Short mmCIF file of C-alpha atoms in Angstrom, two decimals:
data_model
loop_
_atom_site.label_atom_id
_atom_site.label_comp_id
_atom_site.label_asym_id
_atom_site.label_seq_id
_atom_site.Cartn_x
_atom_site.Cartn_y
_atom_site.Cartn_z
CA MET E 840 2.99 -3.55 -39.41
CA THR E 841 4.47 -2.55 -36.12
CA ARG E 842 3.44 0.48 -34.06
CA GLU E 843 6.79 2.10 -34.62
CA THR E 844 6.47 1.72 -38.42
CA LYS E 845 2.96 3.27 -38.34
CA ARG E 846 4.28 6.17 -36.23
CA LYS E 847 7.15 6.82 -38.77
CA ILE E 848 4.70 6.75 -41.69
CA SER E 849 2.35 9.14 -39.88
CA THR E 850 5.17 11.47 -39.18
CA VAL E 851 6.35 11.45 -42.82
CA ILE E 852 2.87 12.09 -44.12
CA ARG E 853 2.27 14.88 -41.63
CA TYR E 854 5.52 16.70 -42.39
CA THR E 855 5.06 16.24 -46.11
CA LEU E 856 1.63 17.92 -45.92
CA LEU E 857 2.98 20.68 -43.71
CA ILE E 858 5.94 21.37 -46.09
CA ALA E 859 3.54 21.38 -49.12
CA VAL E 860 1.08 23.80 -47.50
CA GLY E 861 4.01 25.97 -46.28
CA PHE E 862 5.50 26.15 -49.72
CA VAL E 863 2.10 27.18 -51.18
CA MET E 864 1.79 29.94 -48.67
CA VAL E 865 5.36 31.22 -49.04
CA TYR E 866 5.54 30.85 -52.83
CA PRO E 867 4.19 34.37 -53.53
CA LEU E 868 7.11 35.78 -51.52
CA ILE E 869 9.54 33.55 -53.37
CA TRP E 870 8.06 34.61 -56.64
CA MET E 871 8.37 38.27 -55.77
CA VAL E 872 12.09 37.77 -55.04
CA GLY E 873 12.53 36.21 -58.46
CA ALA E 874 10.40 38.83 -60.16
CA THR E 875 12.75 41.57 -59.09
CA PHE E 876 15.17 40.15 -61.66
CA LYS E 877 12.63 39.87 -64.47
CA THR E 878 11.51 42.28 -67.20
CA ASN E 879 7.94 43.43 -67.45
CA SER E 880 7.11 41.03 -70.26
CA GLU E 881 8.52 38.02 -68.32
CA ILE E 882 6.65 38.92 -65.13
CA PHE E 883 3.31 38.85 -66.89
CA THR E 884 4.00 35.73 -68.90
CA SER E 885 5.48 33.42 -66.41
CA ALA E 886 4.42 32.14 -62.96
CA TRP E 887 7.72 30.43 -62.33
CA PHE E 888 9.92 32.28 -59.83
CA TRP E 889 13.25 31.72 -61.50
CA PRO E 890 14.09 34.39 -64.06
CA LYS E 891 15.08 33.17 -67.62
CA ASN E 892 17.31 36.20 -68.31
CA PRO E 893 18.07 38.01 -65.08
CA VAL E 894 18.29 41.76 -65.01
CA PHE E 895 19.42 43.99 -62.21
CA ASP E 896 17.99 47.38 -63.25
CA GLY E 897 15.21 46.97 -60.68
CA TYR E 898 17.66 47.24 -57.81
CA ASN E 899 19.78 49.81 -59.66
CA ASN E 900 16.69 52.06 -59.99
CA ALA E 901 15.20 51.31 -56.55
CA PHE E 902 17.14 54.00 -54.70
CA LYS E 903 16.71 56.70 -57.27
CA SER E 904 14.87 59.74 -55.96
CA TYR E 905 11.37 60.65 -57.01
CA GLY E 906 11.13 64.26 -58.26
CA GLY E 907 14.43 65.01 -56.37
CA LYS E 908 12.52 65.32 -53.04
CA ILE E 909 12.25 61.84 -51.72
CA ASN E 910 13.78 58.35 -52.22
CA LEU E 911 13.27 54.93 -50.87
CA LEU E 912 15.64 55.31 -47.81
CA THR E 913 14.06 58.66 -46.86
CA SER E 914 10.52 57.20 -47.02
CA MET E 915 11.57 54.23 -44.80
CA LEU E 916 13.20 56.58 -42.37
CA ASN E 917 9.93 58.68 -42.28
CA THR E 918 8.00 55.42 -41.69
CA TYR E 919 10.06 54.52 -38.63
CA LYS E 920 9.72 58.02 -37.29
CA ILE E 921 6.19 56.97 -36.74
CA VAL E 922 6.60 53.25 -36.02
CA VAL E 923 9.13 53.40 -33.23
CA PRO E 924 7.42 56.04 -30.96
CA LYS E 925 4.06 54.56 -31.63
CA VAL E 926 5.18 51.07 -30.65
CA VAL E 927 6.76 52.36 -27.40
CA PHE E 928 3.76 54.57 -26.43
CA THR E 929 1.32 51.78 -27.23
CA VAL E 930 3.09 49.19 -25.01
CA ILE E 931 3.44 51.68 -22.12
CA SER E 932 -0.15 53.06 -22.30
CA ALA E 933 -1.81 49.70 -22.94
CA THR E 934 0.05 48.04 -20.09
CA ILE E 935 -0.96 50.74 -17.57
CA THR E 936 -4.58 50.75 -18.78
CA ALA E 937 -4.90 47.00 -18.71
CA TYR E 938 -3.42 46.83 -15.24
CA GLY E 939 -5.93 49.45 -14.02
CA PHE E 940 -8.90 47.47 -15.46
CA ALA E 941 -7.61 44.13 -14.36
CA ARG E 942 -6.51 44.77 -10.87
CA PHE E 943 -8.36 47.87 -9.45
CA GLU E 944 -11.96 48.41 -8.46
CA PHE E 945 -13.44 51.81 -9.14
CA LYS E 946 -16.85 53.34 -9.84
CA GLY E 947 -18.05 52.80 -13.40
CA LYS E 948 -15.43 50.23 -14.15
CA ALA E 949 -17.77 47.86 -15.94
CA ILE E 950 -19.31 50.73 -18.04
CA LEU E 951 -15.93 52.19 -19.02
CA PHE E 952 -14.54 48.74 -20.00
CA SER E 953 -17.61 48.03 -22.02
CA LEU E 954 -17.36 51.37 -23.79
CA MET E 955 -13.65 50.72 -24.53
CA ILE E 956 -14.33 47.32 -25.92
CA SER E 957 -17.22 48.67 -28.04
CA THR E 958 -14.73 50.87 -29.89
CA LEU E 959 -13.33 47.72 -31.41
CA PHE E 960 -16.48 47.44 -33.55
CA LEU E 961 -16.37 51.07 -34.70
CA PRO E 962 -14.98 51.25 -38.27
CA GLN E 963 -12.00 53.59 -38.71
CA VAL E 964 -13.61 55.11 -41.79
CA VAL E 965 -16.39 56.61 -39.54
CA LEU E 966 -13.73 58.42 -37.48
CA ASN E 967 -11.60 59.79 -40.28
CA ALA E 968 -13.57 62.97 -40.88
CA PRO E 969 -14.06 64.09 -37.27
CA GLN E 970 -10.61 63.23 -36.40
CA TYR E 971 -9.23 65.17 -39.35
CA ILE E 972 -11.31 68.21 -38.36
CA MET E 973 -10.14 68.03 -34.74
CA PHE E 974 -6.40 67.61 -35.64
CA ASN E 975 -6.66 70.32 -38.32
CA LYS E 976 -8.05 72.81 -35.68
CA TRP E 977 -5.10 71.97 -33.46
CA GLY E 978 -2.63 72.60 -36.30
CA TRP E 979 -1.36 69.00 -36.31
CA THR E 980 -1.94 68.29 -39.99
CA ASN E 981 1.01 67.77 -42.27
CA SER E 982 2.86 66.33 -39.30
CA TYR E 983 3.23 62.93 -37.62
CA LEU E 984 1.46 63.99 -34.42
CA PRO E 985 -1.99 62.73 -35.37
CA LEU E 986 -0.44 59.30 -36.10
CA VAL E 987 1.59 59.06 -32.90
CA VAL E 988 -0.03 61.00 -30.04
CA PRO E 989 -3.28 58.89 -29.80
CA SER E 990 -1.14 55.84 -28.88
CA LEU E 991 -0.13 57.69 -25.71
CA PHE E 992 -3.68 57.22 -24.54
CA ALA E 993 -4.28 53.53 -25.32
CA ALA E 994 -6.27 54.37 -28.40
CA ASP E 995 -5.66 50.86 -29.84
CA THR E 996 -8.01 49.01 -27.48
CA TYR E 997 -7.31 45.67 -28.98
CA PHE E 998 -3.96 45.60 -27.10
CA VAL E 999 -5.62 46.60 -23.85
CA PHE E 1000 -8.08 43.77 -24.22
CA MET E 1001 -5.22 41.31 -25.03
CA LEU E 1002 -3.22 42.36 -21.86
CA VAL E 1003 -6.32 42.16 -19.72
CA GLN E 1004 -6.94 38.64 -20.85
CA PHE E 1005 -3.34 37.75 -20.00
CA LEU E 1006 -3.50 39.48 -16.61
CA ARG E 1007 -6.55 37.37 -15.68
CA GLY E 1008 -4.20 34.32 -15.73
CA VAL E 1009 -1.53 35.93 -13.50
CA PRO E 1010 -1.92 34.87 -9.78
CA LYS E 1011 -2.82 37.72 -7.56
CA GLU E 1012 -0.81 36.09 -4.78
CA LEU E 1013 2.41 37.36 -6.55
CA GLU E 1014 1.20 40.89 -6.16
CA GLU E 1015 0.15 40.37 -2.60
CA ALA E 1016 3.61 39.04 -1.81
CA ALA E 1017 5.14 42.11 -3.39
CA LYS E 1018 2.89 44.34 -1.31
CA ILE E 1019 3.95 42.61 1.83
CA ASP E 1020 7.60 43.31 0.74
CA GLY E 1021 6.71 46.96 0.59
CA CYS E 1022 6.07 47.51 -3.12
CA ASN E 1023 3.40 50.07 -4.08
CA SER E 1024 1.21 49.66 -7.15
CA VAL E 1025 3.84 51.21 -9.51
CA LYS E 1026 6.64 49.02 -8.20
CA THR E 1027 4.40 45.95 -8.35
CA LEU E 1028 3.59 46.70 -11.98
CA TRP E 1029 7.26 47.24 -12.91
CA TYR E 1030 8.91 44.43 -10.92
CA VAL E 1031 6.16 41.76 -10.99
CA ILE E 1032 3.54 42.32 -13.74
CA VAL E 1033 5.73 43.59 -16.62
CA PRO E 1034 8.28 40.67 -16.50
CA MET E 1035 5.32 38.23 -16.61
CA LEU E 1036 3.68 40.19 -19.41
CA LYS E 1037 6.75 40.03 -21.59
CA PRO E 1038 5.39 37.57 -24.20
CA SER E 1039 2.18 39.54 -24.58
CA LEU E 1040 4.01 42.85 -24.68
CA VAL E 1041 6.17 41.47 -27.51
CA SER E 1042 2.98 40.39 -29.30
CA CYS E 1043 1.53 43.94 -28.88
CA ALA E 1044 4.77 45.54 -30.12
CA LEU E 1045 4.97 43.24 -33.17
CA PHE E 1046 1.31 43.76 -34.15
CA GLN E 1047 1.69 47.59 -33.84
CA PHE E 1048 4.98 47.48 -35.67
CA MET E 1049 3.50 45.67 -38.63
CA TRP E 1050 0.19 47.56 -38.72
CA THR E 1051 1.90 50.99 -38.56
CA SER E 1052 4.61 49.99 -41.10
CA ASN E 1053 1.82 48.98 -43.51
CA ASP E 1054 -0.51 51.90 -42.75
CA PHE E 1055 -1.52 53.76 -45.94
CA MET E 1056 -4.62 55.73 -45.10
CA GLY E 1057 -3.31 57.47 -41.98
CA PRO E 1058 -0.23 59.10 -43.63
CA LEU E 1059 -2.26 59.71 -46.89
CA ILE E 1060 -4.85 61.73 -44.91
CA TYR E 1061 -2.52 63.86 -42.69
CA ILE E 1062 0.69 64.21 -44.68
CA SER E 1063 0.76 66.55 -47.61
CA ASP E 1064 4.52 67.33 -48.15
CA MET E 1065 6.29 64.92 -50.33
CA PRO E 1066 9.55 64.80 -48.24
CA LYS E 1067 7.49 63.55 -45.30
CA TYR E 1068 5.79 60.72 -47.16
CA THR E 1069 6.07 57.23 -45.57
CA ASN E 1070 7.11 54.11 -47.39
CA SER E 1071 3.62 52.90 -48.24
CA ILE E 1072 2.71 56.23 -49.97
CA TYR E 1073 6.05 56.40 -51.69
CA LEU E 1074 5.58 52.91 -53.23
CA ARG E 1075 2.10 53.85 -54.43
CA MET E 1076 3.38 57.16 -55.73
CA SER E 1077 6.11 55.29 -57.75
CA MET E 1078 3.40 53.62 -59.85
CA ASP E 1079 2.59 55.92 -62.71
CA GLY E 1080 -0.13 54.22 -64.64
CA ASP E 1081 -0.20 56.85 -67.42
CA VAL E 1082 3.30 56.27 -68.79
CA GLY E 1083 3.95 52.84 -67.50
CA PHE E 1084 6.60 51.75 -64.99
CA GLN E 1085 9.11 48.99 -64.27
CA TRP E 1086 7.50 46.30 -62.12
CA ASN E 1087 10.89 44.90 -61.17
CA ARG E 1088 11.76 48.28 -59.62
CA ILE E 1089 8.48 48.35 -57.64
CA LEU E 1090 8.94 44.82 -56.44
CA ALA E 1091 12.57 45.42 -55.48
CA MET E 1092 11.55 48.45 -53.43
CA SER E 1093 8.77 46.45 -51.84
CA LEU E 1094 11.10 43.63 -51.00
CA ILE E 1095 13.67 46.04 -49.50
CA SER E 1096 10.83 47.73 -47.49
CA ILE E 1097 9.72 44.51 -45.75
CA ILE E 1098 13.16 43.25 -44.76
CA PRO E 1099 13.15 45.24 -41.45
CA SER E 1100 9.73 43.81 -40.58
CA LEU E 1101 10.87 40.26 -41.41
CA ILE E 1102 14.03 40.64 -39.24
CA VAL E 1103 12.04 41.99 -36.32
CA PHE E 1104 9.39 39.24 -36.59
CA PHE E 1105 11.92 36.28 -36.83
CA CYS E 1106 13.90 37.66 -33.92
CA ALA E 1107 10.84 37.81 -31.67
CA GLN E 1108 8.67 35.00 -33.06
CA ASP E 1109 8.94 32.68 -30.00
CA SER E 1110 7.75 35.40 -27.68
CA PHE E 1111 5.14 36.44 -30.18
CA ILE E 1112 3.65 32.87 -30.40
CA ASP E 1113 3.72 32.53 -26.56
CA GLY E 1114 1.98 35.87 -26.17
CA ILE E 1115 -0.80 35.03 -28.65
CA ALA E 1116 -1.37 31.64 -26.93
CA ALA E 1117 -1.38 33.15 -23.46
CA GLY E 1118 -3.55 35.99 -24.36
CA GLY E 1119 -6.37 33.74 -25.60
CA VAL E 1120 -6.56 31.78 -22.34
CA LYS E 1121 -8.87 33.10 -19.64
CA GLY E 1122 -7.45 32.42 -16.11
#
């Protein structure tokens, strides 16, 4: 057997395994798409994704309002009222904070950085009660402020850590050249650092986009008015276990809800992968 034949066989085996594993991982999503056209009885009696007798009442009922106060589109709009500003604020604040820790020397830097990193190990459930008391005293409850404002102050330290790791691999000579050309720290950050940080910034934005879109506890704790409910709460509210519900409607609503996230991810997947790879390499 020639070397070329061995290489072709190896390639075929490798791609066959990758396709098989990929299909197993993607199959739940494929099944969910098919289940939106199934009745309740068929959903619980068949693991095959293709519906035997397709029905469309799941999509017909997906956009109906709940109690006349909120519907699927309103809940999605409420979600992105939180997601969009939180993503923007996180990228800006995390970039500035990471730049400060990575490029400037100041008293107490090591201690402050250690304290910031230590918050990564602090469970959110420990913070829920004191944060709620604080925001309640400020009169921020039943609004989106408690969910958005903390991102202005780089509250998600994971992103700061990621960007600091990436900045360690950026040559300082580029900043020195910019300084010689007359750039101050702000201009250096904007014209030199930010363009080089683009892959990692996209990764931060995508992570925050997905995490905030799927957040259930935050809106559940702070939002009390039904018209302000986000998509995650609305989907859970649509499940009434006492009288039963149509699973095809719930699955159709879930599928419609994740479409924006899928579109955003596939549009930015190249930069996302580059950012994850670059952020894990210490320069």
